[in-house]
PDB file of C-alpha atoms (C1' of nucleotides) in Angstrom:
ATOM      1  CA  UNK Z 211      75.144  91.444 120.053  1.00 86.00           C
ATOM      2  CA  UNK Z 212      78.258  92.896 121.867  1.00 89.00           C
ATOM      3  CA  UNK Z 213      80.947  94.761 120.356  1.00 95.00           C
ATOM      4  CA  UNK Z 214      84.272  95.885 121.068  1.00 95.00           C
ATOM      5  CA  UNK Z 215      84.243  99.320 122.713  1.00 93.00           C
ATOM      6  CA  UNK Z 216      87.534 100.060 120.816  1.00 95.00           C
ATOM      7  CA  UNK Z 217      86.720  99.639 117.199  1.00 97.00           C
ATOM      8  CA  UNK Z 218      83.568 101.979 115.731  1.00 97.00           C
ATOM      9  CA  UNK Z 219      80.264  99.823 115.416  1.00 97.00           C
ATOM     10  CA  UNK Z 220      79.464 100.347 112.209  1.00 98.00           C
ATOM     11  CA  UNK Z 221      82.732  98.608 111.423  1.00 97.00           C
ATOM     12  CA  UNK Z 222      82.303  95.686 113.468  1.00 97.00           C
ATOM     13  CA  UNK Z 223      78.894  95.682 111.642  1.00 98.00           C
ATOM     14  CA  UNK Z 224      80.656  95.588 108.110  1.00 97.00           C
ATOM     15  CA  UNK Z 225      83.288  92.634 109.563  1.00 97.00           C
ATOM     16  CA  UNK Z 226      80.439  90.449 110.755  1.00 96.00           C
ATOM     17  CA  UNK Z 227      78.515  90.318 107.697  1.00 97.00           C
ATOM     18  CA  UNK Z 228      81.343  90.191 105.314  1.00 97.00           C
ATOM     19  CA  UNK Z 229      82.302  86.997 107.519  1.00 96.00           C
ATOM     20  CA  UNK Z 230      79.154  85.567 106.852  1.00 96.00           C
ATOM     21  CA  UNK Z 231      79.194  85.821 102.931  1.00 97.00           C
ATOM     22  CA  UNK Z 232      82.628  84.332 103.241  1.00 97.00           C
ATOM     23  CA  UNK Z 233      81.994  81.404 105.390  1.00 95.00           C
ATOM     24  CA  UNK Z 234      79.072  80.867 102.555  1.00 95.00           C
ATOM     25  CA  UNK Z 235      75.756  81.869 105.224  1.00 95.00           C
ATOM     26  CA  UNK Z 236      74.977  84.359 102.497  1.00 96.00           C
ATOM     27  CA  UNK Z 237      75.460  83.076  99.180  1.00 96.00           C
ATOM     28  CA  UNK Z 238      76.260  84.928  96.031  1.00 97.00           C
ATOM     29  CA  UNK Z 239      72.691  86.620  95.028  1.00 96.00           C
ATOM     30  CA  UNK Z 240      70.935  86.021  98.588  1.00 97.00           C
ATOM     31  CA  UNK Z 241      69.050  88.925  99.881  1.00 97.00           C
ATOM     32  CA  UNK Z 242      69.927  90.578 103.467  1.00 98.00           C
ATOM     33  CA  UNK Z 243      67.908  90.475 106.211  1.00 97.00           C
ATOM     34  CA  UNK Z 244      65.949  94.499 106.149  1.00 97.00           C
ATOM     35  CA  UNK Z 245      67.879  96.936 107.763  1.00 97.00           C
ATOM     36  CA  UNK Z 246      65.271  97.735 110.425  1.00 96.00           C
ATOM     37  CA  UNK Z 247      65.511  93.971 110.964  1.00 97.00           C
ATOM     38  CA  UNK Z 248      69.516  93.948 111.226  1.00 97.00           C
ATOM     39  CA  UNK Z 249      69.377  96.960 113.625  1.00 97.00           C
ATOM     40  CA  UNK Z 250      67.175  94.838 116.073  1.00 96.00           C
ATOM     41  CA  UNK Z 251      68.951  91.873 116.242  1.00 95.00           C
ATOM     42  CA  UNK Z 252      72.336  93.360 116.252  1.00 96.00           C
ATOM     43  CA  UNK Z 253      70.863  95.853 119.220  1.00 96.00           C
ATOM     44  CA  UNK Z 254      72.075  98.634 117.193  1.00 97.00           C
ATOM     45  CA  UNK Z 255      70.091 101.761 115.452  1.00 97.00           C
ATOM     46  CA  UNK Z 256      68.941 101.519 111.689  1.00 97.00           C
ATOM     47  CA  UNK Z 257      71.540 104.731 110.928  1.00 97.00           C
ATOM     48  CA  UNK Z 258      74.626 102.370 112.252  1.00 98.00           C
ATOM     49  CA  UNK Z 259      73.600  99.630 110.165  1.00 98.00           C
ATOM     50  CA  UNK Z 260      72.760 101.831 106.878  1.00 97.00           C
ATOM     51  CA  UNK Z 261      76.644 103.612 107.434  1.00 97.00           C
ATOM     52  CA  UNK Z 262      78.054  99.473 107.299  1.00 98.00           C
ATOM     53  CA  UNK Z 263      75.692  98.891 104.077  1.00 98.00           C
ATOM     54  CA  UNK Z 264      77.057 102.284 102.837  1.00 97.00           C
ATOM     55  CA  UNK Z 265      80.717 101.392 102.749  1.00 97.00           C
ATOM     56  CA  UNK Z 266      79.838  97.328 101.753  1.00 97.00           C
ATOM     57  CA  UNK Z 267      77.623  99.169  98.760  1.00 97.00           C
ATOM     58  CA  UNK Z 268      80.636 101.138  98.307  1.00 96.00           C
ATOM     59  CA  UNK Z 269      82.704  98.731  97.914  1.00 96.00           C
ATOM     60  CA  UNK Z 270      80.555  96.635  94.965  1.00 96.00           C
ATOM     61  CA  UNK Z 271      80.276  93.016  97.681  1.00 98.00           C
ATOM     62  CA  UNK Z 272      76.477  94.717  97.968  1.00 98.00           C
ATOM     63  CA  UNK Z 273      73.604  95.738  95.706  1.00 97.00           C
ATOM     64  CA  UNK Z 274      70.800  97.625  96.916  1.00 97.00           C
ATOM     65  CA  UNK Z 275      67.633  97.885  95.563  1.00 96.00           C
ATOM     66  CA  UNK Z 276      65.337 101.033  97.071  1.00 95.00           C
ATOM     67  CA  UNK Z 277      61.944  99.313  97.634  1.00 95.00           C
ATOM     68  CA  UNK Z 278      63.399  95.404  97.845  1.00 96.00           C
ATOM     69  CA  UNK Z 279      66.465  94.960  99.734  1.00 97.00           C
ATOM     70  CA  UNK Z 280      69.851  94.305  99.865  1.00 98.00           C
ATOM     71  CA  UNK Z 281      71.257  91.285  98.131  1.00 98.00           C
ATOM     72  CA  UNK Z 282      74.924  89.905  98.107  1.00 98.00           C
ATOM     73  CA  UNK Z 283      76.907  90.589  95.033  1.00 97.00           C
ATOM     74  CA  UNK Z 284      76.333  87.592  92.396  1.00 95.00           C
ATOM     75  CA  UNK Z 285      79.522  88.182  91.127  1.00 96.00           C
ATOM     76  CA  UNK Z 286      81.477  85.527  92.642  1.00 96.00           C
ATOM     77  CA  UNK Z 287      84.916  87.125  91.603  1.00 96.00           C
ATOM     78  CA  UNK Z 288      84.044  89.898  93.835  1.00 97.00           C
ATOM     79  CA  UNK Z 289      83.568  87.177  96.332  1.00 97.00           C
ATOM     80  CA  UNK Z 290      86.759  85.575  96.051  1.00 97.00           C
ATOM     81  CA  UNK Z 291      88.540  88.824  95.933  1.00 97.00           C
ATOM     82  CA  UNK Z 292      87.294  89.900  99.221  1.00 97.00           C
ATOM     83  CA  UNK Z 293      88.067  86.883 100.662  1.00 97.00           C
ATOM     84  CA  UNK Z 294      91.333  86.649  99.520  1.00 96.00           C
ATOM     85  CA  UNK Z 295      91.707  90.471 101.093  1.00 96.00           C
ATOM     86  CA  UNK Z 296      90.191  89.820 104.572  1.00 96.00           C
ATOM     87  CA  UNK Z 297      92.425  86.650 104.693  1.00 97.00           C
ATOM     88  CA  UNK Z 298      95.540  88.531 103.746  1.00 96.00           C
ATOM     89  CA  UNK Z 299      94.667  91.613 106.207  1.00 96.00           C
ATOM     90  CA  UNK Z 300      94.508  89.180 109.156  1.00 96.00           C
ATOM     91  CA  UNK Z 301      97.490  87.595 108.146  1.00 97.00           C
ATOM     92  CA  UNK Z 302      99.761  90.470 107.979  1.00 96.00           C
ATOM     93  CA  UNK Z 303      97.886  92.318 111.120  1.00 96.00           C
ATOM     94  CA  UNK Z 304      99.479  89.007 113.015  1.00 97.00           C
ATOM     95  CA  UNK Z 305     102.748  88.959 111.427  1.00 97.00           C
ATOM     96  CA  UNK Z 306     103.667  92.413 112.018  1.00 96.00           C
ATOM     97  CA  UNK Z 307     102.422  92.548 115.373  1.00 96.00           C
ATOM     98  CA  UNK Z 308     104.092  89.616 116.379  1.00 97.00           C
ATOM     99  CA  UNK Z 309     106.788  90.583 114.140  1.00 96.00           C
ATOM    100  CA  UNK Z 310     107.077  94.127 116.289  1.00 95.00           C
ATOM    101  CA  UNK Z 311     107.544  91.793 119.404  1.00 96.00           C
ATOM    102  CA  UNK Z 312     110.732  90.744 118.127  1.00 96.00           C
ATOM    103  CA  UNK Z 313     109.395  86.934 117.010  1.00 97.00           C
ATOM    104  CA  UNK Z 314     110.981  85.370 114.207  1.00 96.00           C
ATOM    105  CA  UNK Z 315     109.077  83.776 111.561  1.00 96.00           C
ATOM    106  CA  UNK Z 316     109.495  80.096 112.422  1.00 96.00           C
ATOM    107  CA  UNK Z 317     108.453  81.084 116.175  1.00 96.00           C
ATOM    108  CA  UNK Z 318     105.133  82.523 114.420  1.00 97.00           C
ATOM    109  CA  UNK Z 319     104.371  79.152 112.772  1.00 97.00           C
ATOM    110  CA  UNK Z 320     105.453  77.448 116.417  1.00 97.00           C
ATOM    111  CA  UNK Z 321     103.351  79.838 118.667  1.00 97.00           C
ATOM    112  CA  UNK Z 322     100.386  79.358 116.342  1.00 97.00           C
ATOM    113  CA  UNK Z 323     100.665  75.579 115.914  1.00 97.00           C
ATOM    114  CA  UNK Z 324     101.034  75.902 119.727  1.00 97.00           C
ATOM    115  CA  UNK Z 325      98.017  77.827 120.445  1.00 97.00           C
ATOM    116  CA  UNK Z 326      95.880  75.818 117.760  1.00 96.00           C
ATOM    117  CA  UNK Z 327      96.410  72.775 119.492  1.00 93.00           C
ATOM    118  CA  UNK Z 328      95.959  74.105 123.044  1.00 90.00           C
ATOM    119  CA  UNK Z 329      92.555  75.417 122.275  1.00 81.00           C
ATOM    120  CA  UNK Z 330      92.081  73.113 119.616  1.00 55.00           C
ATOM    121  CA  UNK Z 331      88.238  73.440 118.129  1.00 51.00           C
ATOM    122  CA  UNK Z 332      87.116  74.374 120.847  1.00 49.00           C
ATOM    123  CA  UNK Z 333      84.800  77.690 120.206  1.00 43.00           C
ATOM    124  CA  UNK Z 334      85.761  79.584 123.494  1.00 41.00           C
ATOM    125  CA  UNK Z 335      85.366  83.191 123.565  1.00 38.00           C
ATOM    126  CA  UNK Z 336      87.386  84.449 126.807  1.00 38.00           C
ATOM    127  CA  UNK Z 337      90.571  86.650 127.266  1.00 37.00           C
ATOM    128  CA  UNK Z 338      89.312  89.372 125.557  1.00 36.00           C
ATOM    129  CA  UNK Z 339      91.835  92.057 127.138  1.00 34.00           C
TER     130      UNK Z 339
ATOM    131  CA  UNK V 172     103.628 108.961 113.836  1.00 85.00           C
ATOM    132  CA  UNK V 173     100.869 107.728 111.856  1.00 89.00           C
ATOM    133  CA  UNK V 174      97.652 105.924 113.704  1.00 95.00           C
ATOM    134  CA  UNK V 175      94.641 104.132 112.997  1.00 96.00           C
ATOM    135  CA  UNK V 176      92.020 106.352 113.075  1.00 94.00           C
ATOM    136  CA  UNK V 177      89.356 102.638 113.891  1.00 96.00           C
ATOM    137  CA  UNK V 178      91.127 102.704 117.211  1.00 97.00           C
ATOM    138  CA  UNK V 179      91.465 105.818 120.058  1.00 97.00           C
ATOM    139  CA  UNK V 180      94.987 106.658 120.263  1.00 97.00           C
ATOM    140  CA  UNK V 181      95.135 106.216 123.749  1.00 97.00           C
ATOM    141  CA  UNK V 182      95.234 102.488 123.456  1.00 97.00           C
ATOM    142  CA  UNK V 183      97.698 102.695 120.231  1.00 97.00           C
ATOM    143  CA  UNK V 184     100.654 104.268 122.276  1.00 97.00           C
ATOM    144  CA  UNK V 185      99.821 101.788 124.671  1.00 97.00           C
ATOM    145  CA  UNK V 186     100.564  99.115 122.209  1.00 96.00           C
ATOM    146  CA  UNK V 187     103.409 100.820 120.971  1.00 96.00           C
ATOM    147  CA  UNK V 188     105.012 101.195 124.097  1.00 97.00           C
ATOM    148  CA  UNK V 189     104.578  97.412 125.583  1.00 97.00           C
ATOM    149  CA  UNK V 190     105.644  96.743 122.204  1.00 96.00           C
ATOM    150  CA  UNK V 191     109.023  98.380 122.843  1.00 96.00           C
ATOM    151  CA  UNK V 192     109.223  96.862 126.070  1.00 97.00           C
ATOM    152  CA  UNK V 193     108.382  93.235 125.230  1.00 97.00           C
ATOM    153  CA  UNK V 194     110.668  93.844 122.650  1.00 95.00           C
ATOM    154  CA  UNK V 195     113.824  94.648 124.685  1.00 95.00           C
ATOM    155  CA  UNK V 196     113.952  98.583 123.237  1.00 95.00           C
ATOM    156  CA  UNK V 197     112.725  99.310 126.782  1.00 96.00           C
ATOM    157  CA  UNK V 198     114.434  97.555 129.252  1.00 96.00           C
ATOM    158  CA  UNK V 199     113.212  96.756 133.203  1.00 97.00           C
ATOM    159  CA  UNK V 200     113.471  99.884 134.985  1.00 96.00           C
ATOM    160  CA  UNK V 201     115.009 101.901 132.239  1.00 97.00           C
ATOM    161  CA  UNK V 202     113.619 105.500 132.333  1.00 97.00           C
ATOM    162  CA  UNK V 203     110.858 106.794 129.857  1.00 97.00           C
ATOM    163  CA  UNK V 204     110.612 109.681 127.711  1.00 97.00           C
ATOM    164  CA  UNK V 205     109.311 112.274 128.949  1.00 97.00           C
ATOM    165  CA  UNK V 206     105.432 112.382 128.846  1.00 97.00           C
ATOM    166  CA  UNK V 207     106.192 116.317 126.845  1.00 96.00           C
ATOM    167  CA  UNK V 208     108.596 114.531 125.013  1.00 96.00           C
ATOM    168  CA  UNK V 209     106.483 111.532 124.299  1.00 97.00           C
ATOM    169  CA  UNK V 210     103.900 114.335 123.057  1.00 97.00           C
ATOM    170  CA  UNK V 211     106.015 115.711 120.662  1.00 96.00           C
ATOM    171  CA  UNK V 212     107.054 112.467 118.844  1.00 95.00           C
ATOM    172  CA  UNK V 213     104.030 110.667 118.532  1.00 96.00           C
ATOM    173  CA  UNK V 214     102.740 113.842 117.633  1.00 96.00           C
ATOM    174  CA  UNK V 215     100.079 113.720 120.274  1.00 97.00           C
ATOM    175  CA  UNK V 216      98.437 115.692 123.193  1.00 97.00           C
ATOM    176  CA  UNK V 217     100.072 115.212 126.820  1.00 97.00           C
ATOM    177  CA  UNK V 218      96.503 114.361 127.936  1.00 97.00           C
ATOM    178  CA  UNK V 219      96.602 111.610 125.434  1.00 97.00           C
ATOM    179  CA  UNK V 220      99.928 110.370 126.286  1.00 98.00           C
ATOM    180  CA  UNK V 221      98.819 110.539 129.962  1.00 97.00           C
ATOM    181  CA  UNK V 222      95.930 108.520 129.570  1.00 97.00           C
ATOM    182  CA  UNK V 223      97.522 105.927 128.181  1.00 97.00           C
ATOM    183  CA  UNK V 224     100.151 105.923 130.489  1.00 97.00           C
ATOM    184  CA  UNK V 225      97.610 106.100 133.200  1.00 96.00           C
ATOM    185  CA  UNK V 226      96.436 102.466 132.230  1.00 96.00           C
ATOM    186  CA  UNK V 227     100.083 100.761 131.783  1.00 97.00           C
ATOM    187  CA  UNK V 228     100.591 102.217 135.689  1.00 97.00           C
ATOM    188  CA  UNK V 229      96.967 100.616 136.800  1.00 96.00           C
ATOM    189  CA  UNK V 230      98.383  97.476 135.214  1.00 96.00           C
ATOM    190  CA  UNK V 231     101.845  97.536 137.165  1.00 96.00           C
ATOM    191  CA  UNK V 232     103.872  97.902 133.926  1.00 97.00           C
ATOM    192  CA  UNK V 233     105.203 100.994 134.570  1.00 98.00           C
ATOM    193  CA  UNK V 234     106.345 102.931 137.592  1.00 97.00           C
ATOM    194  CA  UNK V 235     105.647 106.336 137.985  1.00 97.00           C
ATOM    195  CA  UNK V 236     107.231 108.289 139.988  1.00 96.00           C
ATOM    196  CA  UNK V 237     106.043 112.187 140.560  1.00 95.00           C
ATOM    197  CA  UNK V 238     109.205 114.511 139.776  1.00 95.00           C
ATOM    198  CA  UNK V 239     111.247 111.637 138.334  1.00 96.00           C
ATOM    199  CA  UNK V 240     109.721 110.082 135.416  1.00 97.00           C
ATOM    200  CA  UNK V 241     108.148 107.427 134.742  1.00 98.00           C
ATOM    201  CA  UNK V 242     110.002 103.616 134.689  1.00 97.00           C
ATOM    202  CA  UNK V 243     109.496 100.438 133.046  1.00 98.00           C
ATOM    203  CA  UNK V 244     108.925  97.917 135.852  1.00 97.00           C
ATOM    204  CA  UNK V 245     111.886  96.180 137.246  1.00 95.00           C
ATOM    205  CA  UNK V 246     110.078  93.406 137.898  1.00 96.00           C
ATOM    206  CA  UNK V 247     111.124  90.464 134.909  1.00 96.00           C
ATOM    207  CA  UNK V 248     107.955  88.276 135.956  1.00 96.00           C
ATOM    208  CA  UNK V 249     105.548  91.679 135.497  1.00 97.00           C
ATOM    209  CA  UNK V 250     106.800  91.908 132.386  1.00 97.00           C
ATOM    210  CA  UNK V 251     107.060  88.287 130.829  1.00 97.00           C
ATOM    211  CA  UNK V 252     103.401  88.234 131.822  1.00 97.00           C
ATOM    212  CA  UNK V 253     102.465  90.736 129.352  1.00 97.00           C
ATOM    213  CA  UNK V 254     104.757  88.885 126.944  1.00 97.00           C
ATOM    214  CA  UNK V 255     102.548  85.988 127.276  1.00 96.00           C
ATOM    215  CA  UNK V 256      98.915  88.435 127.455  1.00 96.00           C
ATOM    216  CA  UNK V 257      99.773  89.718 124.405  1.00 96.00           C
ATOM    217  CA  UNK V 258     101.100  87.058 122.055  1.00 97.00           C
ATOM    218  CA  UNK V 259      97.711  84.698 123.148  1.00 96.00           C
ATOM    219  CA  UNK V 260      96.135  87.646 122.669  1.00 95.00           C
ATOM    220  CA  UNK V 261      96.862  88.048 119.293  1.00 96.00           C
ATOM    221  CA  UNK V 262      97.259  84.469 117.950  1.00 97.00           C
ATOM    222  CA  UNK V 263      93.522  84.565 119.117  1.00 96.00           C
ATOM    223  CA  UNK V 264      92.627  87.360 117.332  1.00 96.00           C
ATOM    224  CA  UNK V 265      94.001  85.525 114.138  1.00 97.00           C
ATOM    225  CA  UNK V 266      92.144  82.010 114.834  1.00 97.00           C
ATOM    226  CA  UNK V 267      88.707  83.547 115.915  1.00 96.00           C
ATOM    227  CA  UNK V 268      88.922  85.974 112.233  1.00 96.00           C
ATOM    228  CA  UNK V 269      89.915  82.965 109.935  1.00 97.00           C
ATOM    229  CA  UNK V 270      87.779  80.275 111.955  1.00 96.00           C
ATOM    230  CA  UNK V 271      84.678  82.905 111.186  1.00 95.00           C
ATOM    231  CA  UNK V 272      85.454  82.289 107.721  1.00 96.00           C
ATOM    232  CA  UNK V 273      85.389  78.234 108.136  1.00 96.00           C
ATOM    233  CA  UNK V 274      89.147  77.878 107.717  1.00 97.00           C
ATOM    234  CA  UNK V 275      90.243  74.741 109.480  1.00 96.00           C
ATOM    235  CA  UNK V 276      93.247  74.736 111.538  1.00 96.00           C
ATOM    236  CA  UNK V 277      95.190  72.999 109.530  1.00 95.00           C
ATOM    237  CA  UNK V 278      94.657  75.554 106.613  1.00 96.00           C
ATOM    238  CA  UNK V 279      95.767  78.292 108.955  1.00 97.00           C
ATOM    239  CA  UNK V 280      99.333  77.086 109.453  1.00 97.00           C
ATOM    240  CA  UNK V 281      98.970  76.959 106.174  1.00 97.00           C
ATOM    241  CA  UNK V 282      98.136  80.024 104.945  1.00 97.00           C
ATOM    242  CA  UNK V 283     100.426  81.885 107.489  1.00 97.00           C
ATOM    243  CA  UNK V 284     103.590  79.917 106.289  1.00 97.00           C
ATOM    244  CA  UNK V 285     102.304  80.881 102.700  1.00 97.00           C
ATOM    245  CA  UNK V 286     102.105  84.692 103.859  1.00 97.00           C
ATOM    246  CA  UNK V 287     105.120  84.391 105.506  1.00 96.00           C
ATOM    247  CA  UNK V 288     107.084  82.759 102.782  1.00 93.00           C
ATOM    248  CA  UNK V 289     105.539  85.682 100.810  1.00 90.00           C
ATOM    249  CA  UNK V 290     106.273  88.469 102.602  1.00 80.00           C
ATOM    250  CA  UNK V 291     109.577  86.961 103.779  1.00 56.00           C
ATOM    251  CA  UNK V 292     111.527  89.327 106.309  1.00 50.00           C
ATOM    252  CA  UNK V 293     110.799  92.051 104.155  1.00 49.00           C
ATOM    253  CA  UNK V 294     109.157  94.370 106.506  1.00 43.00           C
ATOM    254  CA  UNK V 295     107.197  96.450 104.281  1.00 41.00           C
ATOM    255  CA  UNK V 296     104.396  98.381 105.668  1.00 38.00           C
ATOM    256  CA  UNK V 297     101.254  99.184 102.667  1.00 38.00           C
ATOM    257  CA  UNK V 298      98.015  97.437 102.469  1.00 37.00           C
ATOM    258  CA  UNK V 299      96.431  98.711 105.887  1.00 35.00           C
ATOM    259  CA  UNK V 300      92.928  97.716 104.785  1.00 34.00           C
TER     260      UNK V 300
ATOM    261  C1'  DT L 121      44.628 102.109  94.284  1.00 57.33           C
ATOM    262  C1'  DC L 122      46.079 101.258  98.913  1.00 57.33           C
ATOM    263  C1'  DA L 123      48.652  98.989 102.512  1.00 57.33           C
ATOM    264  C1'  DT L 124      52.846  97.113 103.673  1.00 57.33           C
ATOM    265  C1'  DG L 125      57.669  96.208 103.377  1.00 57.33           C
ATOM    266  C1'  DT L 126      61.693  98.095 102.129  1.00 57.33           C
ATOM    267  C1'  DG L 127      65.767 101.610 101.474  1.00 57.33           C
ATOM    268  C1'  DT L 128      67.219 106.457 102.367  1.00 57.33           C
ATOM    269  C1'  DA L 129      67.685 111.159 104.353  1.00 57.33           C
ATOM    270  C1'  DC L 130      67.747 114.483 107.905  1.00 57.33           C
ATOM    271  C1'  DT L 131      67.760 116.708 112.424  1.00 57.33           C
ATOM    272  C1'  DA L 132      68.779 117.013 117.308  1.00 57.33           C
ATOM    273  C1'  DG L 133      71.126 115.457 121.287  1.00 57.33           C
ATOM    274  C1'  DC L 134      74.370 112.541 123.899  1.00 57.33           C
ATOM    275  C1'  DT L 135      79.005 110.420 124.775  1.00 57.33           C
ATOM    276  C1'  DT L 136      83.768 109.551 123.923  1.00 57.33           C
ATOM    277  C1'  DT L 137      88.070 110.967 122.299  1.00 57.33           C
ATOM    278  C1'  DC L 138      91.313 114.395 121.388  1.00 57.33           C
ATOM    279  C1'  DT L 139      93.195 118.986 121.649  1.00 57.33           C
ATOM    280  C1'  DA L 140      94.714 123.379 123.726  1.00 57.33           C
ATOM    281  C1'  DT L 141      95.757 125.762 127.676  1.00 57.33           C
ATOM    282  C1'  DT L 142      96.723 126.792 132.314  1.00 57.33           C
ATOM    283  C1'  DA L 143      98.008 125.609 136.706  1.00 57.33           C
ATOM    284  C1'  DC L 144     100.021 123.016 140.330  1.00 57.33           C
ATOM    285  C1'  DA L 145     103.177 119.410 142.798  1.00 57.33           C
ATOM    286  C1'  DC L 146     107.426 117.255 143.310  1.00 57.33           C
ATOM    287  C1'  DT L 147     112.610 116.337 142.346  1.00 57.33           C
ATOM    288  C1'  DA L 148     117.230 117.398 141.357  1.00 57.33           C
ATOM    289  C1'  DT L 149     120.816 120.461 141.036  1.00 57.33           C
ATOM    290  C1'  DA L 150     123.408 124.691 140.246  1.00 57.33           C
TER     291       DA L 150
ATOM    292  C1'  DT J 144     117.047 128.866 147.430  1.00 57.33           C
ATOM    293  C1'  DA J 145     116.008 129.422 142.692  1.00 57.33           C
ATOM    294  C1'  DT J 146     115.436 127.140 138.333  1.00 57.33           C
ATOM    295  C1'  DA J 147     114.572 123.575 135.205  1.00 57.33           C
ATOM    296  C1'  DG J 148     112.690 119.080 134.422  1.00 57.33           C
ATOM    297  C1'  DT J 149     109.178 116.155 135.431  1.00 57.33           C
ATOM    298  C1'  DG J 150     104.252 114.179 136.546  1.00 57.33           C
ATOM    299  C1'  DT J 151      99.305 115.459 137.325  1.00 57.33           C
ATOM    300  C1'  DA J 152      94.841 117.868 137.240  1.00 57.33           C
ATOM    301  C1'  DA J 153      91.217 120.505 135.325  1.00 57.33           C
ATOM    302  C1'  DT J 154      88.622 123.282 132.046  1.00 57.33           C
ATOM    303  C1'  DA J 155      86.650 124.277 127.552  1.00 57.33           C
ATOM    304  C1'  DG J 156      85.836 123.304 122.836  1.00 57.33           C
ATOM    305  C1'  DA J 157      85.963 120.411 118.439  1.00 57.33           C
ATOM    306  C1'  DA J 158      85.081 116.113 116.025  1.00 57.33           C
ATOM    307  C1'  DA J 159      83.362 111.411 115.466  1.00 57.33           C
ATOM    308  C1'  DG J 160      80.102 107.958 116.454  1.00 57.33           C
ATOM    309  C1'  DC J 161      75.668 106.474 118.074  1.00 57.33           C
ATOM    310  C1'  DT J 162      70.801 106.994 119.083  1.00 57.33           C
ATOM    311  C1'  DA J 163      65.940 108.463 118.558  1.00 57.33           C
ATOM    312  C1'  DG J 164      62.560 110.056 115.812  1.00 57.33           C
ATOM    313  C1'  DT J 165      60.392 111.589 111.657  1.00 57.33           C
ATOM    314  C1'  DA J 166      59.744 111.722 106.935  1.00 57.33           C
ATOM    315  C1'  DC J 167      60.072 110.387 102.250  1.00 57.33           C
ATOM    316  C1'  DA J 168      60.865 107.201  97.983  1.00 57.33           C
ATOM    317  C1'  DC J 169      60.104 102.973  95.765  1.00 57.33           C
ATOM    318  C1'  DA J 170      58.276  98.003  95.033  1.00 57.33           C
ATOM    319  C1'  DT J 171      54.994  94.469  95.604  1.00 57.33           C
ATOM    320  C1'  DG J 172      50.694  92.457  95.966  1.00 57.33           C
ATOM    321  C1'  DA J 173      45.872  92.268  97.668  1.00 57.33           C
TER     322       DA J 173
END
DNA sequence: TCATGTGTACTAGCTTTCTATTACACTATA
DNA sequence: TATAGTGTAATAGAAAGCTAGTACACATGA
């Protein structure tokens, strides 16, 4: 997998995954693939994927088990609770970025409807920089 | 000033300072601080201030000028570029996140207008993470 | 009990970023 | 011409992140 030079792998790690319980991939009780499995298909080392399972662990949205694995919280309040945080952080990353560009809020809601229907569903993954 | 410590802090001041331009606070060709000065209030190494600098001049933004200063661009189309860059730039950032976590379009507008109705104008600045 | 799959810990070395410091080049002006 | 303000370069060291490799702890099942 590639990641973004700017932001700390281990992070991006953390993001992905999180993403993936959200969107419902991993479900509420499902075990993780083994770390030594994660670090090969992510391209990464075991020690950058253990430091993202740290912080997730950490944080209660993982359990580990020494000898088993790592399985998604069953708690789905802890679930809903993360969501409702990750969908909130993105939210106000936007709006004071934007905000910082001098934008008002009804341009916000313009420029996004804007952008939304220019690339529509399409899944394109240019213009990074 | 206060950074993120997920991002080098290179690339912050860089964001803070096409912020200010895009924004109008720095103006085409205005003059600006001094890169010593610049040091001192972002509370940063020169080297650091340089470096960031260093990539605004490779991308025609600003002007430097050995002796002088350095100068915002007086070129308006230069500059409205980067207005556009960075406002597609973001709004992307926003529909790749929420679209990783299987929100439809039309539940974007959504939830923005919701945040923004929330937050308001208020332009508080807590819950980084 | 033993082999295998799994999580965890630790050390050493590399790279990037940032800092501190010193030095030099150019401009403007008193 | 001297001085102050400015940009630029270069070195050395600290800290963070990543990798590679090894070792150990625990669980499961043949």
């Amino acid at each position: 997998m590639e990641f973004d030079d700017k932001v700390p792998i281990y992070y991006q790690i953390k993001t992905v995954i999180y993403d993936r319980i959200i969107a419902g991939e991993l479900a509420p009780g499902d075990k993780l693939p083994a770390v030594r499995q994660l670090a090969v298909s992510l391209t990464v080392n075991v020690n950058t994927v253990q430091r993202a399972l740290r912080e997730m662990i950490a944080e209660g949205v993982v359990i580990s088990q020494r000898g088993r694995g790592n399985f998604v919280t069953d708690d789905p309040q802890i679930i809903e609770r993360l969501r409702e945080r990750l969908i909130t952080q993105y939210l106000k990353q936007l709006y004071d970025q934007l905000h910082r560009l001098r934008i008002s809020d009804e341009q916000m809601i313009d420029e996004l409807t804007a952008y939304i229907e220019g690339q529509g569903d399409s899944n394109d993954n240019n213009a990074k920089n």
